[in-house]
């Protein structure tokens, strides 16, 4: 084959710029792996990039294929004795736009970005995990050092990153308070949150104080959530913020409040995903897929994502 089916953004714009195209087949080189994509996760960074934010400034040419997450099957390995051999089911993430994304039938991915997929998950479920779970792991485990007795507030606890962050924080012993809509209160308790604040009925900064860590997945894009979060931290507490460009004055405000703050940017890691796969297969970590779409309906997935209130993740089905 010389071409493959893909969905790409033809220019900066709304969801309508996502168009089905015949794209050149990717060519594997060096320590890269060629993967047949079975399913691809949809993440907020995809929509931000499509609309001119995110990593859109690094796109060199159009059409550009989006998509970080995948679950798929190995087609070509770097060498004969490589542990990821053709036919092996893997999951992982790539780096758009340095490499073409996963809204396509095939993708080339560096071997270090992949690992065998959790055996208890379907391809659709596995494709929902990588970017969101790695982001949650980085914020909660690597940066916040979740541990017994730690008091942690997690905003947007029912979202893609949030529902993993709640579970990981609880798994490592933290006492978790999460913010969410009323319909997700019971569900987040099931995932391990000790307390869930319905943001439509209660102001979190009037309900909690003296927490050790805030996992901020909103920033100041809505109701000054980031700035308000500084007031609920204990002196010297830590805020970890993920949304890109959501709060330009974070450092100055944190310093003035006597607390610490840092942004976070996810990096692909097959080794960390291997640990996450073990937690999934042991039943200690769950993934929730809100809805799936065929690859050709990626624009509809973006519309739903940008409308807000998605529980867990959205996934594109690419192949059987």
Coordinates of C-alpha atoms in Angstrom, one line a residue:
X1 CA 0.0 0.0 0.0
X2 CA 1.1 3.5 -0.7
X3 CA -1.8 5.4 0.9
X4 CA -4.0 5.0 3.9
X5 CA -7.3 6.4 5.2
X6 CA -6.9 9.3 7.7
X7 CA -8.7 12.3 9.1
X8 CA -6.6 15.5 9.0
X9 CA -7.1 19.2 9.7
X10 CA -6.9 21.1 6.4
X11 CA -6.3 24.5 8.2
X12 CA -6.9 26.2 11.5
X13 CA -10.6 26.4 12.3
X14 CA -13.6 24.7 13.8
X15 CA -14.4 21.0 13.7
X16 CA -15.4 21.3 10.1
X17 CA -11.7 21.5 9.1
X18 CA -11.3 17.9 10.0
X19 CA -11.6 16.1 6.7
X20 CA -11.2 12.5 5.5
X21 CA -8.2 12.2 3.2
X22 CA -6.0 9.6 1.5
X23 CA -2.6 10.1 3.2
X24 CA 0.8 8.6 2.3
X25 CA 1.6 5.5 4.3
X26 CA 4.1 6.4 7.0
X27 CA 7.6 4.9 6.7
X28 CA 9.3 3.4 9.7
X29 CA 12.9 4.4 10.4
X30 CA 15.5 3.7 13.1
X31 CA 13.9 2.6 16.4
X32 CA 10.4 3.4 15.2
X33 CA 7.5 0.9 15.0
X34 CA 4.8 0.8 12.4
X35 CA 1.4 0.2 14.0
X36 CA -1.9 -0.6 12.5
X37 CA -4.3 1.6 14.5
X38 CA -7.3 -0.1 15.9
X39 CA -8.6 2.9 17.9
X40 CA -7.5 6.4 18.7
X41 CA -8.2 8.5 21.7
X42 CA -9.5 12.1 21.4
X43 CA -8.0 14.6 23.8
X44 CA -8.6 18.4 24.5
X45 CA -5.1 19.1 23.1
X46 CA -6.4 17.8 19.7
X47 CA -9.3 20.4 19.7
X48 CA -7.0 23.2 21.0
X49 CA -4.5 22.5 18.2
X50 CA -7.2 22.4 15.5
X51 CA -8.5 25.7 16.7
X52 CA -5.1 27.5 16.6
X53 CA -3.9 26.9 20.1
X54 CA -2.2 23.9 21.6
X55 CA 0.8 22.9 19.4
X56 CA -0.6 24.5 16.2
X57 CA 2.4 26.8 16.0
X58 CA 4.7 23.8 15.3
X59 CA 2.6 22.5 12.4
X60 CA 4.7 22.9 9.2
X61 CA 2.3 21.9 6.5
X62 CA -1.4 21.0 5.9
X63 CA -3.2 18.7 5.9
X64 CA -2.0 17.7 9.4
X65 CA -3.1 14.5 11.1
X66 CA -4.0 14.9 14.8
X67 CA -4.3 12.3 17.5
X68 CA -1.9 11.3 20.3
X69 CA -3.4 8.1 21.7
X70 CA -3.6 4.7 20.1
X71 CA -4.2 1.0 20.6
X72 CA -3.1 -1.1 17.7
X73 CA -1.1 -4.0 16.3
X74 CA 2.6 -4.0 15.4
X75 CA 3.2 -4.3 11.6
X76 CA 6.9 -3.7 11.5
X77 CA 9.5 -3.8 14.3
X78 CA 12.9 -2.2 14.4
X79 CA 14.8 -5.6 14.3
X80 CA 14.2 -9.3 14.4
X81 CA 14.7 -9.8 18.2
X82 CA 12.8 -6.7 19.3
X83 CA 10.3 -7.4 22.1
X84 CA 7.4 -5.8 20.1
X85 CA 7.0 -8.2 17.2
X86 CA 4.5 -8.0 14.4
X87 CA 1.0 -9.0 15.6
X88 CA 1.6 -7.8 19.2
X89 CA -1.2 -5.6 20.5
X90 CA 0.2 -2.4 22.0
X91 CA -0.9 0.9 23.3
X92 CA 0.8 4.3 23.7
X93 CA 1.0 7.8 22.5
X94 CA 3.0 9.8 20.0
X95 CA 4.0 13.5 19.7
X96 CA 2.0 15.6 17.3
X97 CA 3.0 17.4 15.1
X98 CA 6.6 16.2 15.2
X99 CA 5.1 12.9 14.0
X100 CA 1.8 12.4 12.3
X101 CA -1.0 11.6 14.6
X102 CA -3.2 8.6 15.2
X103 CA -6.4 9.6 13.4
X104 CA -5.3 7.2 10.7
X105 CA -5.1 3.6 9.7
X106 CA -1.4 3.4 10.4
X107 CA 1.1 5.3 12.5
X108 CA 4.8 5.3 13.1
X109 CA 5.7 5.6 16.7
X110 CA 9.1 5.5 18.6
X111 CA 9.4 2.1 20.3
X112 CA 9.9 3.8 23.7
X113 CA 6.5 5.4 23.5
X114 CA 4.7 1.9 23.3
X115 CA 4.1 -1.1 25.5
X116 CA 1.9 -4.2 25.4
X117 CA -1.8 -3.2 25.9
X118 CA -3.6 -4.2 29.1
X119 CA -5.0 -7.6 28.6
X120 CA -8.3 -6.9 30.3
X121 CA -9.2 -4.0 28.0
X122 CA -10.7 -3.8 24.5
X123 CA -8.8 -1.8 21.9
X124 CA -11.3 1.1 22.3
X125 CA -10.7 1.1 26.1
X126 CA -7.0 0.9 25.8
X127 CA -6.9 3.8 23.3
X128 CA -8.6 5.9 25.9
X129 CA -5.7 5.5 28.5
X130 CA -2.3 6.8 27.4
X131 CA -2.2 10.6 27.3
X132 CA -4.8 11.0 30.1
X133 CA -3.3 8.4 32.4
X134 CA 0.3 9.5 31.8
X135 CA -0.8 13.1 32.6
X136 CA -2.5 12.1 35.7
X137 CA 0.5 9.9 36.8
X138 CA 2.9 12.8 36.1
X139 CA 0.9 15.3 38.1
X140 CA -0.2 13.1 41.0
X141 CA 2.7 10.7 41.4
X142 CA 5.8 12.3 39.9
X143 CA 5.2 15.9 40.9
X144 CA 2.7 15.8 43.9
X145 CA 4.2 12.6 45.3
X146 CA 0.8 11.3 46.5
X147 CA 1.1 9.5 49.8
X148 CA -0.8 8.4 52.9
X149 CA -2.6 11.2 54.6
X150 CA -2.0 13.8 52.0
X151 CA -4.9 16.1 51.3
X152 CA -5.5 16.6 47.6
X153 CA -8.1 18.7 45.7
X154 CA -8.6 17.6 42.1
X155 CA -10.6 19.8 39.7
X156 CA -12.6 18.4 36.9
X157 CA -12.4 15.0 38.5
X158 CA -14.8 13.3 36.0
X159 CA -12.8 14.2 32.9
X160 CA -10.3 12.2 31.0
X161 CA -7.3 13.2 33.1
X162 CA -9.4 13.8 36.2
X163 CA -10.9 10.3 36.6
X164 CA -7.4 8.8 36.5
X165 CA -6.0 11.4 38.9
X166 CA -8.7 10.6 41.4
X167 CA -8.0 6.9 41.3
X168 CA -4.2 7.3 41.4
X169 CA -4.2 9.7 44.3
X170 CA -6.5 7.4 46.3
X171 CA -4.5 4.4 45.4
X172 CA -1.3 6.0 46.9
X173 CA -3.2 6.9 50.0
X174 CA -4.2 10.6 49.6
X175 CA -7.5 11.9 50.9
X176 CA -9.1 13.1 47.7
X177 CA -11.6 15.9 47.3
X178 CA -12.8 16.3 43.7
X179 CA -15.0 18.9 41.9
X180 CA -17.5 17.8 39.4
X181 CA -21.1 18.2 38.2
X182 CA -23.9 16.7 40.2
X183 CA -24.4 13.7 37.9
X184 CA -20.8 12.6 38.6
X185 CA -20.8 12.8 42.4
X186 CA -21.7 9.2 43.1
X187 CA -19.4 7.9 40.4
X188 CA -16.3 9.7 41.7
X189 CA -17.0 8.3 45.2
X190 CA -16.8 4.9 43.5
X191 CA -13.4 5.8 42.0
X192 CA -12.0 6.7 45.4
X193 CA -12.8 10.3 46.2
X194 CA -13.5 10.9 49.9
X195 CA -15.5 14.0 49.1
X196 CA -17.0 15.4 45.9
X197 CA -18.1 19.0 45.5
X198 CA -20.9 19.8 43.0
X199 CA -19.5 23.0 41.5
X200 CA -23.0 24.1 40.5
X201 CA -24.2 24.1 44.1
X202 CA -21.1 24.9 46.2
X203 CA -18.1 27.1 45.9
X204 CA -15.0 24.9 46.5
X205 CA -13.1 27.7 48.0
X206 CA -15.8 28.1 50.6
X207 CA -15.9 24.4 51.3
X208 CA -12.3 23.3 51.7
X209 CA -9.1 24.8 53.1
X210 CA -5.6 23.8 54.1
X211 CA -5.1 21.2 51.4
X212 CA -1.6 20.0 50.6
X213 CA -2.0 19.8 46.8
X214 CA -4.4 21.1 44.1
X215 CA -4.4 19.2 40.8
X216 CA -5.7 22.0 38.6
X217 CA -7.2 20.8 35.3
X218 CA -9.1 24.0 34.6
X219 CA -6.9 27.0 35.3
X220 CA -8.5 30.4 34.9
X221 CA -10.4 29.6 31.7
X222 CA -13.5 29.2 33.9
X223 CA -14.5 31.2 36.9
X224 CA -10.9 32.0 37.9
X225 CA -10.6 28.4 39.2
X226 CA -6.8 28.6 39.3
X227 CA -6.6 31.8 41.2
X228 CA -9.3 30.7 43.7
X229 CA -7.4 27.5 44.3
X230 CA -4.5 29.3 45.8
X231 CA -6.6 30.3 48.8
X232 CA -7.4 26.7 49.8
X233 CA -3.8 25.6 50.0
X234 CA -1.9 25.4 53.3
X235 CA 1.2 27.7 53.5
X236 CA 3.8 26.2 51.2
X237 CA 1.3 23.9 49.5
X238 CA 1.6 22.9 45.9
X239 CA -0.6 23.6 42.9
X240 CA 0.0 21.6 39.7
X241 CA -1.6 23.0 36.6
X242 CA -2.0 21.3 33.3
X243 CA -4.1 23.3 30.7
X244 CA -1.8 25.0 28.3
X245 CA -2.1 28.8 28.4
X246 CA -4.9 28.7 30.9
X247 CA -3.3 31.0 33.5
X248 CA -0.4 33.3 32.5
X249 CA -0.1 34.9 35.9
X250 CA 0.1 31.7 37.9
X251 CA 3.7 32.1 39.1
X252 CA 3.3 35.6 40.4
X253 CA 0.0 34.9 42.1
X254 CA 1.3 31.7 43.8
X255 CA 4.4 33.6 45.1
X256 CA 2.2 36.3 46.5
X257 CA 0.0 33.7 48.2
X258 CA 3.0 32.0 49.8
X259 CA 2.4 28.7 48.0
X260 CA 4.2 26.8 45.2
X261 CA 2.9 26.3 41.7
X262 CA 4.1 24.5 38.6
X263 CA 2.8 23.7 35.2
X264 CA 2.9 20.2 33.8
X265 CA 3.5 18.8 30.3
X266 CA 3.0 15.1 29.5
X267 CA 5.7 13.1 27.9
X268 CA 5.3 9.6 26.2
X269 CA 6.6 6.8 28.3
X270 CA 6.2 3.1 27.5
X271 CA 7.7 2.1 30.8
X272 CA 5.2 4.1 32.8
X273 CA 2.3 2.8 30.7
X274 CA 3.5 -0.7 31.5
X275 CA 3.0 0.1 35.2
X276 CA -0.4 1.6 34.4
X277 CA -1.3 -1.6 32.5
X278 CA -0.6 -3.7 35.5
X279 CA -2.8 -1.5 37.7
X280 CA -5.6 -1.8 35.1
X281 CA -5.2 -5.6 34.8
X282 CA -5.2 -6.0 38.6
X283 CA -8.4 -4.0 38.9
X284 CA -6.9 -1.0 40.7
X285 CA -7.4 1.4 37.9
X286 CA -10.4 1.8 35.7
X287 CA -11.0 3.7 32.4
X288 CA -14.3 5.1 31.3
X289 CA -15.2 5.6 27.6
X290 CA -18.1 8.0 27.3
X291 CA -18.7 7.5 23.6
X292 CA -17.1 6.2 20.4
X293 CA -17.2 7.5 16.9
X294 CA -16.0 6.1 13.6
X295 CA -12.8 7.7 12.3
X296 CA -14.7 9.6 9.6
X297 CA -16.8 11.3 12.3
X298 CA -13.8 12.8 14.2
X299 CA -15.4 16.3 13.7
X300 CA -18.4 15.2 15.7
X301 CA -16.2 13.9 18.5
X302 CA -14.5 17.3 18.6
X303 CA -17.9 19.1 18.8
X304 CA -18.9 16.9 21.7
X305 CA -15.6 17.4 23.5
X306 CA -15.7 21.1 23.1
X307 CA -19.3 21.2 24.5
X308 CA -18.0 20.0 27.8
X309 CA -19.4 17.5 30.4
X310 CA -17.8 14.4 28.8
X311 CA -17.3 11.7 31.4
X312 CA -13.9 10.1 30.9
X313 CA -12.8 9.8 27.3
X314 CA -14.0 9.8 23.7
X315 CA -12.5 7.3 21.3
X316 CA -12.4 6.9 17.5
X317 CA -12.7 3.4 16.1
X318 CA -10.4 2.9 13.2
X319 CA -10.2 -0.8 12.4
X320 CA -11.7 -4.1 13.6

